[in-house]
JSON list of C-alpha atoms in Angstrom, two decimals:
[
{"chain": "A", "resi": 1, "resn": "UNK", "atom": "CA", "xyz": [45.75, -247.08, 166.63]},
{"chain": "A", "resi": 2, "resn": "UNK", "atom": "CA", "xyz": [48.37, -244.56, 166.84]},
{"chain": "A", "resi": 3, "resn": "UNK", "atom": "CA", "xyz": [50.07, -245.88, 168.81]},
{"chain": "A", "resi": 4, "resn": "UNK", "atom": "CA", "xyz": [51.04, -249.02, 166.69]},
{"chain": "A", "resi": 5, "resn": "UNK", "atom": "CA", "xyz": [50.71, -246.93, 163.62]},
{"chain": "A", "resi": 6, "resn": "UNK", "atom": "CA", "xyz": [54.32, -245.08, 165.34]},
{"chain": "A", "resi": 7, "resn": "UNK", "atom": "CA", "xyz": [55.57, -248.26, 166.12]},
{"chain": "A", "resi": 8, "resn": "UNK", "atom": "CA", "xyz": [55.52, -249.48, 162.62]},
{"chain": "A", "resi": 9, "resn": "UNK", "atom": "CA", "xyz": [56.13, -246.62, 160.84]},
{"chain": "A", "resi": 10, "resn": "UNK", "atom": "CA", "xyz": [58.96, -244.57, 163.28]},
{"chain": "A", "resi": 11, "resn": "UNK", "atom": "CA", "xyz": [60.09, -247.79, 165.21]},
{"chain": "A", "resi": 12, "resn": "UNK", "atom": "CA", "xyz": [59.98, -250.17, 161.48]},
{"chain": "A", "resi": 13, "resn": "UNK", "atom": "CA", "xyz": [60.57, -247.55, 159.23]},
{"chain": "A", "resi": 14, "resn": "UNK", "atom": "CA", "xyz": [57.37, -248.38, 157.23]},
{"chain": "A", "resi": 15, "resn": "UNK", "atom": "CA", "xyz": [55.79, -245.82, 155.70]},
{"chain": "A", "resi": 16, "resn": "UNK", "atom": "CA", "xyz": [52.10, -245.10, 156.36]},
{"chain": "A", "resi": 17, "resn": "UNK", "atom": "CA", "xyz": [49.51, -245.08, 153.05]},
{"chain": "A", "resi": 18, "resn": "UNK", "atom": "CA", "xyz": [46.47, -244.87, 154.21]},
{"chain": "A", "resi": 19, "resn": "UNK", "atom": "CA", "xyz": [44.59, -244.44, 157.34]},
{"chain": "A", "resi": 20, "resn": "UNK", "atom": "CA", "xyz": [40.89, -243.92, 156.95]},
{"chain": "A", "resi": 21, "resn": "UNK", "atom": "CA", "xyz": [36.97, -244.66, 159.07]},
{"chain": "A", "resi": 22, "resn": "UNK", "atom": "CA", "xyz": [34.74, -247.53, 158.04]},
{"chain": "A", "resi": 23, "resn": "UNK", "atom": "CA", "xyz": [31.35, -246.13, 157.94]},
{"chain": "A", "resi": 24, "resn": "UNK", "atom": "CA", "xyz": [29.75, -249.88, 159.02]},
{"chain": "A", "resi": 25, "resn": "UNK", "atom": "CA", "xyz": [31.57, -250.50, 162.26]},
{"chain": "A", "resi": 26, "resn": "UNK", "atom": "CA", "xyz": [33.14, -246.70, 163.23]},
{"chain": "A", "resi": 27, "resn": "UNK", "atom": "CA", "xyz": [36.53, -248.23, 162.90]},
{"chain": "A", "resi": 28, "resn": "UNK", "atom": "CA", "xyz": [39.66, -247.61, 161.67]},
{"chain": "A", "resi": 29, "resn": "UNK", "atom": "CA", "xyz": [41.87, -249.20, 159.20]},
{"chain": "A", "resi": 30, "resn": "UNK", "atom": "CA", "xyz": [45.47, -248.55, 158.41]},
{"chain": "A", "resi": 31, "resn": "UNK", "atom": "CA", "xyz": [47.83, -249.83, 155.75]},
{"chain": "A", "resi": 32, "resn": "UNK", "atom": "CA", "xyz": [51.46, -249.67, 156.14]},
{"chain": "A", "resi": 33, "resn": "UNK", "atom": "CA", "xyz": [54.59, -250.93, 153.74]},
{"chain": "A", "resi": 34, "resn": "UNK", "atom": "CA", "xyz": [58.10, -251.49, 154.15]},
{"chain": "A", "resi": 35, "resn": "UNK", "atom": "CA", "xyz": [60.07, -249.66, 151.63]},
{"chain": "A", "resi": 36, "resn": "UNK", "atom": "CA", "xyz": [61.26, -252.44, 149.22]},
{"chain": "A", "resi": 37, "resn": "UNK", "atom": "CA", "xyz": [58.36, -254.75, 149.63]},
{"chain": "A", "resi": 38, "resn": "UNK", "atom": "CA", "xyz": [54.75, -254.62, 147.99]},
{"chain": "A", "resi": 39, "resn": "UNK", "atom": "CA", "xyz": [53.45, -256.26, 150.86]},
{"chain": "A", "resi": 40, "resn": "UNK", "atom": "CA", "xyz": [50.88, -254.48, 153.14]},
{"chain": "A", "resi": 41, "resn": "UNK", "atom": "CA", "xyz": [50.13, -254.97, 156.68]},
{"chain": "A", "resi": 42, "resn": "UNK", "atom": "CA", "xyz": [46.91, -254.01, 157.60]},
{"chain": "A", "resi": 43, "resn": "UNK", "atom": "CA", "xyz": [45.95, -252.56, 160.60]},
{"chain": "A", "resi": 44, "resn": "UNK", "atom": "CA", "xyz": [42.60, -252.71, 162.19]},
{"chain": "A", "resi": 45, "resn": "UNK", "atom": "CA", "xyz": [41.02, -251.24, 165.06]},
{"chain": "A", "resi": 46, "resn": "UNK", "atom": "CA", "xyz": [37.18, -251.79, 165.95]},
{"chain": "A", "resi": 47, "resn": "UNK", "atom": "CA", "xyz": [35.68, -249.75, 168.37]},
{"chain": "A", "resi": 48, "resn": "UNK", "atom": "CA", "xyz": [33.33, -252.06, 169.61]},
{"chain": "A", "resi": 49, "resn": "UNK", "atom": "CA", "xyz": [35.02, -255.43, 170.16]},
{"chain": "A", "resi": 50, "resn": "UNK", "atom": "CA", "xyz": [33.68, -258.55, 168.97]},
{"chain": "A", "resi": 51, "resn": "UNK", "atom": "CA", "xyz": [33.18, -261.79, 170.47]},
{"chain": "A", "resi": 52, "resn": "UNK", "atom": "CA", "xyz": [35.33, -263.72, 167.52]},
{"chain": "A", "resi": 53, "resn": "UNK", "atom": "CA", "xyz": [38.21, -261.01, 168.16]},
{"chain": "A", "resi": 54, "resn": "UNK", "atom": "CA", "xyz": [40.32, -262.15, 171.33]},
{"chain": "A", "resi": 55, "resn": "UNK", "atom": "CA", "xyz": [43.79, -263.24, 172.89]},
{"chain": "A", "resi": 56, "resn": "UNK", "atom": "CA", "xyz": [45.33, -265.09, 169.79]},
{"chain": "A", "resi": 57, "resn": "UNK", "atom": "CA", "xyz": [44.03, -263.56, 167.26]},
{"chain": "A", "resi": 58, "resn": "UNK", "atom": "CA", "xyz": [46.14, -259.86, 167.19]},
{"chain": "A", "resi": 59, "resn": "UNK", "atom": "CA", "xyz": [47.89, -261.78, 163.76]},
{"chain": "A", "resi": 60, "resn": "UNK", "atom": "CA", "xyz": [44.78, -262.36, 162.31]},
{"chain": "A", "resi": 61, "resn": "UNK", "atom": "CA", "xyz": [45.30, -263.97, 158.74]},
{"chain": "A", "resi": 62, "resn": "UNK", "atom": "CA", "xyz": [46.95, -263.39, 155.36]},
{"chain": "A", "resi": 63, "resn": "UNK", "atom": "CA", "xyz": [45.62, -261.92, 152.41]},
{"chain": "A", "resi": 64, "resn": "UNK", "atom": "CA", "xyz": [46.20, -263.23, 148.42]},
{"chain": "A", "resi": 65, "resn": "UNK", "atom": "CA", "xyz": [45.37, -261.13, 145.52]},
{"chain": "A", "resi": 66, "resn": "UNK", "atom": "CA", "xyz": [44.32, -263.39, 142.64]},
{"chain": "A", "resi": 67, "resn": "UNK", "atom": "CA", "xyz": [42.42, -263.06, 139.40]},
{"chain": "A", "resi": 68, "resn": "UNK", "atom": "CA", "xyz": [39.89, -265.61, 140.09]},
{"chain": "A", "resi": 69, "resn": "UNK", "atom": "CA", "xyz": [38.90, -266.02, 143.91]},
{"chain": "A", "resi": 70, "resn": "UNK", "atom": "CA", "xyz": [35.97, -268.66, 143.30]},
{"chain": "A", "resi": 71, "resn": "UNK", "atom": "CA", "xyz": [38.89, -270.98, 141.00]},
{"chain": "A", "resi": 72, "resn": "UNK", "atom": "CA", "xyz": [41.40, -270.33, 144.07]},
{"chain": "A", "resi": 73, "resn": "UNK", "atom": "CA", "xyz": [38.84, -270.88, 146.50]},
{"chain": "A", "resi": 74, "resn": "UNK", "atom": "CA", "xyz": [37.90, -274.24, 144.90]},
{"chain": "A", "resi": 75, "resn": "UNK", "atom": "CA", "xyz": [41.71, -275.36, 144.48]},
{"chain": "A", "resi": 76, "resn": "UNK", "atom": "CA", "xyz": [42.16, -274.63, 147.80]},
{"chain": "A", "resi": 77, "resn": "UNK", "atom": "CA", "xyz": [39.51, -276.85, 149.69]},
{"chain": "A", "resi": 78, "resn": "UNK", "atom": "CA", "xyz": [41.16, -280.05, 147.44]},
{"chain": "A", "resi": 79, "resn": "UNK", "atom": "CA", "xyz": [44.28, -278.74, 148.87]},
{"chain": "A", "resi": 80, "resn": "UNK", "atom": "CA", "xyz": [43.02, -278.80, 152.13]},
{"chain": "A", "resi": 81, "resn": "UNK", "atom": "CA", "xyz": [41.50, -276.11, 153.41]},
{"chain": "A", "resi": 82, "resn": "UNK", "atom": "CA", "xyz": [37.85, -275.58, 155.31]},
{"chain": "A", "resi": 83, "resn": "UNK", "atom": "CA", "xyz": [35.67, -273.39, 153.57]},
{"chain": "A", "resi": 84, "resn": "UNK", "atom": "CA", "xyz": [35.45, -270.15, 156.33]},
{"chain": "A", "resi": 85, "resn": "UNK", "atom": "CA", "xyz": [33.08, -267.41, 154.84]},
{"chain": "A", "resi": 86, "resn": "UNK", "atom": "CA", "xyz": [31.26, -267.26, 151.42]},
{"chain": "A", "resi": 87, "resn": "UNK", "atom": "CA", "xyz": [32.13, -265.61, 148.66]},
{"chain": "A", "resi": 88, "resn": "UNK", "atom": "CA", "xyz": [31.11, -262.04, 148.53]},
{"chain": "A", "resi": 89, "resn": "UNK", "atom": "CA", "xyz": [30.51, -259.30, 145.75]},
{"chain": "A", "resi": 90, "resn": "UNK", "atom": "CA", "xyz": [31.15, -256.02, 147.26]},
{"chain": "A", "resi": 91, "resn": "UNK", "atom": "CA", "xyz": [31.15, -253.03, 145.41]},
{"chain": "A", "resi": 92, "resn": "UNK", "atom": "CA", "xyz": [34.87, -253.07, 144.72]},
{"chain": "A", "resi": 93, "resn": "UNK", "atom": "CA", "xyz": [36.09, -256.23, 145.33]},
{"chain": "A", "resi": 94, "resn": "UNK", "atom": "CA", "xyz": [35.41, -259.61, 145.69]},
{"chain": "A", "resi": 95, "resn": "UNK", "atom": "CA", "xyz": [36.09, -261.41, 148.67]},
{"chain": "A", "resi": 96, "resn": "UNK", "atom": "CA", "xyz": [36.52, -265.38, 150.55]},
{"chain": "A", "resi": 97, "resn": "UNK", "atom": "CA", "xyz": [37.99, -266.93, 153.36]},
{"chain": "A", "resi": 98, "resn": "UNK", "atom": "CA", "xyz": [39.26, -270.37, 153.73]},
{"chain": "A", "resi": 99, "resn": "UNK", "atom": "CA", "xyz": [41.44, -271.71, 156.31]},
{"chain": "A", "resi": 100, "resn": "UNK", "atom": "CA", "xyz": [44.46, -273.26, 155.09]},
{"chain": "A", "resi": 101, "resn": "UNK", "atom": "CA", "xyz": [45.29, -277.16, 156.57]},
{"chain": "A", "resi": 102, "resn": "UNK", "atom": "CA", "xyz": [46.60, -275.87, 159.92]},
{"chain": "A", "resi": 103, "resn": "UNK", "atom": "CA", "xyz": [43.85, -273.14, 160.55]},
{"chain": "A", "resi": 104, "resn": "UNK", "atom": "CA", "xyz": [45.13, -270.19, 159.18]},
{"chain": "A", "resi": 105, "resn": "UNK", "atom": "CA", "xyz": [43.05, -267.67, 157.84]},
{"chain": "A", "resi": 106, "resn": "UNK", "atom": "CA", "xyz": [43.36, -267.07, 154.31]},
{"chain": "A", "resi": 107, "resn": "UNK", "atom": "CA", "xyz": [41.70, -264.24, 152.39]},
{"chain": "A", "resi": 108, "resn": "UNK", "atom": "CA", "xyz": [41.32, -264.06, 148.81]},
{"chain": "A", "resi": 109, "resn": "UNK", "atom": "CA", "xyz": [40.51, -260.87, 146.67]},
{"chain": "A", "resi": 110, "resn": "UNK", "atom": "CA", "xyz": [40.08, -260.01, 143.43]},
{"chain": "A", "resi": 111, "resn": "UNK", "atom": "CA", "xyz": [39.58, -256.32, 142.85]},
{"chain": "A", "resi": 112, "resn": "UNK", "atom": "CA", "xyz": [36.44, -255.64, 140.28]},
{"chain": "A", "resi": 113, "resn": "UNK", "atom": "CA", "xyz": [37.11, -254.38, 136.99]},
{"chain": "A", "resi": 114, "resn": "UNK", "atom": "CA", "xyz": [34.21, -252.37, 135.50]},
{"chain": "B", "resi": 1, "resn": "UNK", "atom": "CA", "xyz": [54.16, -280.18, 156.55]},
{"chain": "B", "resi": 2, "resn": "UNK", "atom": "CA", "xyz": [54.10, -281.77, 152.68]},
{"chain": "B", "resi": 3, "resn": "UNK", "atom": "CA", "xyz": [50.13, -280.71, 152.68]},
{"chain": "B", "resi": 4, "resn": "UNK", "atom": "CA", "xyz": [51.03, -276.76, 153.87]},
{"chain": "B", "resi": 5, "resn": "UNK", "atom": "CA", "xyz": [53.50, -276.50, 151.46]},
{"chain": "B", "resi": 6, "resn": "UNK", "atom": "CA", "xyz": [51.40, -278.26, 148.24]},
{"chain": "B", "resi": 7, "resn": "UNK", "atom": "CA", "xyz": [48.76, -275.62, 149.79]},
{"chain": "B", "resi": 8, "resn": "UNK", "atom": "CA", "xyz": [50.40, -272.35, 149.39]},
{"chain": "B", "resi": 9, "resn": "UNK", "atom": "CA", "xyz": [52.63, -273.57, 146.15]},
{"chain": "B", "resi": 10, "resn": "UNK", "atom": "CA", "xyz": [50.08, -275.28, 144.43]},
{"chain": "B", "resi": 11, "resn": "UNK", "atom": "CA", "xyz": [47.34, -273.43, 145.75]},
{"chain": "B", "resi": 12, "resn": "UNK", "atom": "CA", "xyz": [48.64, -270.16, 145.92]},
{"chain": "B", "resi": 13, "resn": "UNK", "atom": "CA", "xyz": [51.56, -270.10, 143.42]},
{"chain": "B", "resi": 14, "resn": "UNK", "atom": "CA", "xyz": [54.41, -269.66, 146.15]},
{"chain": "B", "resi": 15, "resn": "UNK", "atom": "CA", "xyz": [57.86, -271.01, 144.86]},
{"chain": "B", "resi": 16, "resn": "UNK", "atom": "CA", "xyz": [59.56, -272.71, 147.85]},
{"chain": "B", "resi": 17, "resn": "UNK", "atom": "CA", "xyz": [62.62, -271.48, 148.18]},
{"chain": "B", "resi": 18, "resn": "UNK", "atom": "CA", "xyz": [64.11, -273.77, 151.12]},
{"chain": "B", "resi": 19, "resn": "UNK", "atom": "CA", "xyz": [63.18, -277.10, 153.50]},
{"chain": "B", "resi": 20, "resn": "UNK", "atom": "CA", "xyz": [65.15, -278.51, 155.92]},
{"chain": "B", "resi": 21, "resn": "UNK", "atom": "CA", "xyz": [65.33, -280.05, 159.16]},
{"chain": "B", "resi": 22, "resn": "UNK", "atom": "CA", "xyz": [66.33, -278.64, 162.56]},
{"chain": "B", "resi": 23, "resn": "UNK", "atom": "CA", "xyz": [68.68, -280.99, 164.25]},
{"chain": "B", "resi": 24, "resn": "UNK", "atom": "CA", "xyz": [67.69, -279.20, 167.77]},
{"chain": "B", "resi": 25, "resn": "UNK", "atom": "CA", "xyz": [64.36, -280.35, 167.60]},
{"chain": "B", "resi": 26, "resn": "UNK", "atom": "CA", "xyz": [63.83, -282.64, 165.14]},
{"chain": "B", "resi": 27, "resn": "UNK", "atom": "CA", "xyz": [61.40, -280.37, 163.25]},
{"chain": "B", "resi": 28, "resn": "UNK", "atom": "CA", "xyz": [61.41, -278.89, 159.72]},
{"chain": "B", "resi": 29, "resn": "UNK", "atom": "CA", "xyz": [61.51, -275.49, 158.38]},
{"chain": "B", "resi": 30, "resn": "UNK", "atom": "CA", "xyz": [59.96, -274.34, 155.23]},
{"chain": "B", "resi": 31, "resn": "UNK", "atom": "CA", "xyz": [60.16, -270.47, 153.37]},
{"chain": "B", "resi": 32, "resn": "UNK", "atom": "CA", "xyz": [57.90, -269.87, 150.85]},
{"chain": "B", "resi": 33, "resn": "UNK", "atom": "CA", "xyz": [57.53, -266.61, 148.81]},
{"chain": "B", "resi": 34, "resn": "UNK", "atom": "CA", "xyz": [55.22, -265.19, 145.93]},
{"chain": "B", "resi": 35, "resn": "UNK", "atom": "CA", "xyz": [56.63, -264.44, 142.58]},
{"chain": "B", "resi": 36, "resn": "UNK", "atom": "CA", "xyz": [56.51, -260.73, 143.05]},
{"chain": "B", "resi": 37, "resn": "UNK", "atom": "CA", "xyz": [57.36, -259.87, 146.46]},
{"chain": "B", "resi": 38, "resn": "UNK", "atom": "CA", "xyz": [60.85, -260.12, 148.68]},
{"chain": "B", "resi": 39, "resn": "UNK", "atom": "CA", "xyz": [58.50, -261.10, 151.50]},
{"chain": "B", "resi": 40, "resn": "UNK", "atom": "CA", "xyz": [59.35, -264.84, 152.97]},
{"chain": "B", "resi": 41, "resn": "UNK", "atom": "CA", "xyz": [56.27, -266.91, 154.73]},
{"chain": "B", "resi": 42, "resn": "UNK", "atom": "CA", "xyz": [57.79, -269.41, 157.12]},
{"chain": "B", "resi": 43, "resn": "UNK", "atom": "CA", "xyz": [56.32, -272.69, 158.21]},
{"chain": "B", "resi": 44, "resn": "UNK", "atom": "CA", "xyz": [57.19, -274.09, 161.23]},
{"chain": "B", "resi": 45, "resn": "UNK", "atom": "CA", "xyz": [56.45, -278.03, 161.83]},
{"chain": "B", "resi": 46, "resn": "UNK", "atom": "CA", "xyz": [58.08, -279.11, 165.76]},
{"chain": "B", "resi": 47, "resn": "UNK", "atom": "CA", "xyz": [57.37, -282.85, 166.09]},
{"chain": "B", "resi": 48, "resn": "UNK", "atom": "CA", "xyz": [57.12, -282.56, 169.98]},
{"chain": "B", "resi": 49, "resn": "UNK", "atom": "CA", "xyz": [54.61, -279.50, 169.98]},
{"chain": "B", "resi": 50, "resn": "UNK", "atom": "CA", "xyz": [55.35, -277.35, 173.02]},
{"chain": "B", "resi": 51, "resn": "UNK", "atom": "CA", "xyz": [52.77, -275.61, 174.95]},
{"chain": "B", "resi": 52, "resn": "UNK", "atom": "CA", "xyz": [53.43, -272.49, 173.99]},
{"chain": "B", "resi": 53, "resn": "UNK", "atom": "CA", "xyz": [52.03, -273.21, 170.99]},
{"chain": "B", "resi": 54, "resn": "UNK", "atom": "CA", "xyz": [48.52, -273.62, 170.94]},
{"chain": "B", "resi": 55, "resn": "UNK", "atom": "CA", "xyz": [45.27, -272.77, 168.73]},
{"chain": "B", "resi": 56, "resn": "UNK", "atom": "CA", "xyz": [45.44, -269.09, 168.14]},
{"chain": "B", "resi": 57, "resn": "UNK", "atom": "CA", "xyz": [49.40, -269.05, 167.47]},
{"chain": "B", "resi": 58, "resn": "UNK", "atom": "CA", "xyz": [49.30, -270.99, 164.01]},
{"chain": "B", "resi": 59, "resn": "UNK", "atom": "CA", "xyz": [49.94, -267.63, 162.51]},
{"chain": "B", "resi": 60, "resn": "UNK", "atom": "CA", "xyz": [52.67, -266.75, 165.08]},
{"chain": "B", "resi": 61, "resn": "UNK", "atom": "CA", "xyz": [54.86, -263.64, 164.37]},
{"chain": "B", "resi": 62, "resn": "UNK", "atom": "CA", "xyz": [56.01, -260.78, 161.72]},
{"chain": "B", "resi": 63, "resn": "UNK", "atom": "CA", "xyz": [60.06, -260.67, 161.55]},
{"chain": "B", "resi": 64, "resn": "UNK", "atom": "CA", "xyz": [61.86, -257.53, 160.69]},
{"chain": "B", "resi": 65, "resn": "UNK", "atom": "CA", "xyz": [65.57, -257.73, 159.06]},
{"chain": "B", "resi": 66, "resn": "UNK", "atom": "CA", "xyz": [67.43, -254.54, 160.98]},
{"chain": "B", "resi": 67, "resn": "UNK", "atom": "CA", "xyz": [71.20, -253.33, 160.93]},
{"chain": "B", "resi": 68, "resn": "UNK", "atom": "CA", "xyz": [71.18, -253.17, 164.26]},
{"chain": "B", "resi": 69, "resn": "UNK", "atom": "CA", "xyz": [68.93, -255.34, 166.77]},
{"chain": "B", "resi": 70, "resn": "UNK", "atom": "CA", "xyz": [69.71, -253.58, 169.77]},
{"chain": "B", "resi": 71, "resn": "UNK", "atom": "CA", "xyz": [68.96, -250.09, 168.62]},
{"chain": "B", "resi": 72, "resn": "UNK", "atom": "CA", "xyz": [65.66, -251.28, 167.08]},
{"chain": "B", "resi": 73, "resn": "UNK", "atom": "CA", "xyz": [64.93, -253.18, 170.35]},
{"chain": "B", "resi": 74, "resn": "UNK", "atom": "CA", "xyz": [65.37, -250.34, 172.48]},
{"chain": "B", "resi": 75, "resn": "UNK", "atom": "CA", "xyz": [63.62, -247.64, 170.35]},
{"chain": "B", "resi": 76, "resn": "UNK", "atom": "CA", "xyz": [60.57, -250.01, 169.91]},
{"chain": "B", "resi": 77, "resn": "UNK", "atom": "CA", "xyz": [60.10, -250.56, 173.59]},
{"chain": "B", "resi": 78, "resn": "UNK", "atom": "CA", "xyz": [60.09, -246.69, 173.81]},
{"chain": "B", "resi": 79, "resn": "UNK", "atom": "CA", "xyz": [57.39, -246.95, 171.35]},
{"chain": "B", "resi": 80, "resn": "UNK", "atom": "CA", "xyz": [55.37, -249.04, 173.59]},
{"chain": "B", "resi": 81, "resn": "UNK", "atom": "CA", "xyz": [56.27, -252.76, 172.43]},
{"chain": "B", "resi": 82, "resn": "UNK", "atom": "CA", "xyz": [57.06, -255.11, 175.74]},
{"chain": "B", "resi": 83, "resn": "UNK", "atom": "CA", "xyz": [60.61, -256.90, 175.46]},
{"chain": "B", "resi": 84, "resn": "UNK", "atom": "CA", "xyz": [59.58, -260.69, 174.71]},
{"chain": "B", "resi": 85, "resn": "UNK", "atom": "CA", "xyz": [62.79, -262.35, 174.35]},
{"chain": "B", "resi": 86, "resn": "UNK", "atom": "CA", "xyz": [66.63, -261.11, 174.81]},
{"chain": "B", "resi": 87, "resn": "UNK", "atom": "CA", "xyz": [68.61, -260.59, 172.42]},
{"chain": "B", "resi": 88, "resn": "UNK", "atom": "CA", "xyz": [70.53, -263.51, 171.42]},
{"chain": "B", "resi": 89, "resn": "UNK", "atom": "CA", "xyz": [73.81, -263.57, 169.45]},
{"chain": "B", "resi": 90, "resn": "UNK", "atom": "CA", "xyz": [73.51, -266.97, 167.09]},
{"chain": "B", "resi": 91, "resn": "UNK", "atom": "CA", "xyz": [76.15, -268.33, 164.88]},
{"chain": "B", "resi": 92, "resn": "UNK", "atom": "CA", "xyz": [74.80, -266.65, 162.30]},
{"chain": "B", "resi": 93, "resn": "UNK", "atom": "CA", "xyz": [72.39, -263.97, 163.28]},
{"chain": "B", "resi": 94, "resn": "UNK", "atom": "CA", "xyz": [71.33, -261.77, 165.98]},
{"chain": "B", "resi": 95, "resn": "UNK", "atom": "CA", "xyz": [67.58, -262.27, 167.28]},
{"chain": "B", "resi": 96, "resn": "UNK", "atom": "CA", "xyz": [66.04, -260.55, 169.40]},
{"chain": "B", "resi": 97, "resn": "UNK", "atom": "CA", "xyz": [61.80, -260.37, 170.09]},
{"chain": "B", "resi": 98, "resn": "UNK", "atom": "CA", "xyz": [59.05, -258.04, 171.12]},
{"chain": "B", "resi": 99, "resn": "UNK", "atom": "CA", "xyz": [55.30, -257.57, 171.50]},
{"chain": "B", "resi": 100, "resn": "UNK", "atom": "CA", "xyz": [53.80, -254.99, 169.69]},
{"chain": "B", "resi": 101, "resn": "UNK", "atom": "CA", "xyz": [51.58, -252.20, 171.71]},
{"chain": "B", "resi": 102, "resn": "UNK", "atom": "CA", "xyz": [48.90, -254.95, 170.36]},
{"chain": "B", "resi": 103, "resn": "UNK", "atom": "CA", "xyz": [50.41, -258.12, 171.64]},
{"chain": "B", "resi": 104, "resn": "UNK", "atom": "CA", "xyz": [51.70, -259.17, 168.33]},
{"chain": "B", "resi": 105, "resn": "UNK", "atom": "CA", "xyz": [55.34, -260.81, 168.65]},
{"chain": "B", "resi": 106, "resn": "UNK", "atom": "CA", "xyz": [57.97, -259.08, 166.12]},
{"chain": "B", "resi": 107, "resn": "UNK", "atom": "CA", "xyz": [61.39, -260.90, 165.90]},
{"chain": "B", "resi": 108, "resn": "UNK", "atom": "CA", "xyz": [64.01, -258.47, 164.81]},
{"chain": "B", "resi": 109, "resn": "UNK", "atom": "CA", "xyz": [67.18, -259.56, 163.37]},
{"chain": "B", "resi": 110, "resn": "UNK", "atom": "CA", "xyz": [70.21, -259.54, 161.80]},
{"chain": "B", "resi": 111, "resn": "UNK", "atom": "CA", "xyz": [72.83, -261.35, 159.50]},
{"chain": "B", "resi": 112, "resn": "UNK", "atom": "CA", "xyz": [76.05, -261.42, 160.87]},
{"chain": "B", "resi": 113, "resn": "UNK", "atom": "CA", "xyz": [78.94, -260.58, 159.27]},
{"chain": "B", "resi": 114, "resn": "UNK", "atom": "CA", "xyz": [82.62, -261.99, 159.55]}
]
């Protein structure tokens, strides 16, 4: 982890905001921004690997902030895309995965408003 | 190609910003971007896939505009990214590709100017 963390930030000149443990899996996750972009890249490291993590999947998928992620998710299985992982209500967000026509992974988020 | 692009415009409010063909291979090129950001999301479509293309690359690489290609080359392999491609001088850009310390393929490159 920091090693890519000094690739992207002193090699890409991103700049690093946040870096912190995930109590659940005792891994790390790391988000990084280039200067004039609001994009994040997201940087994940789990300490014990997982049989769906392997050789093809080190770009792992893209993630779309919308207001609505059941309405997106809906509009984008008659666009095409598989279904991947239900729709979940976490304590801060709310979260699904479809893949888009050619297989990528697509995540969309909503953060909750209380 | 018309089904990706209906997914992340329609589906994801993208505007696309550009589609055309590549006379090398007979494929098309699309760029896509989200109202807010400067970030571009390319889709590829080659009509002859090649085999270096296969399940696990749909989501194939981060690019990285630089001033200067072969400074950022050489201080990223110092950073522990493997050389992937060399550098090569186009009509009008400079391109030049490496894995991150992750495996990841970053293109780096650069407008030329006359």
């Amino acid at each position: 982890m920091d090693q890519s963390i000094r690739f992207y930030s002193e090699g890409l000149g991103m700049e690093l905001l946040d870096l912190h443990s995930i109590e659940e899996t005792g891994g790390e996750v790391a988000a990084l921004k280039s200067k004039d972009s609001p994009q994040l890249l997201e940087l994940n490291w789990y300490p014990h690997s997982q049989s769906e993590y392997r050789t093809g999947s080190e770009l792992d998928h893209l993630a779309f902030e919308t207001d609505d992620v059941k309405a997106a998710f809906e509009r984008l299985v008659k666009l095409g895309a598989r279904p991947a992982r239900d729709i979940e209500v976490r304590a801060k967000y709310i979260v699904g995965f479809v893949k888009d026509p050619d297989g990528i992974w697509i995540e969309l988020y909503a953060p909750r408003t209380v």
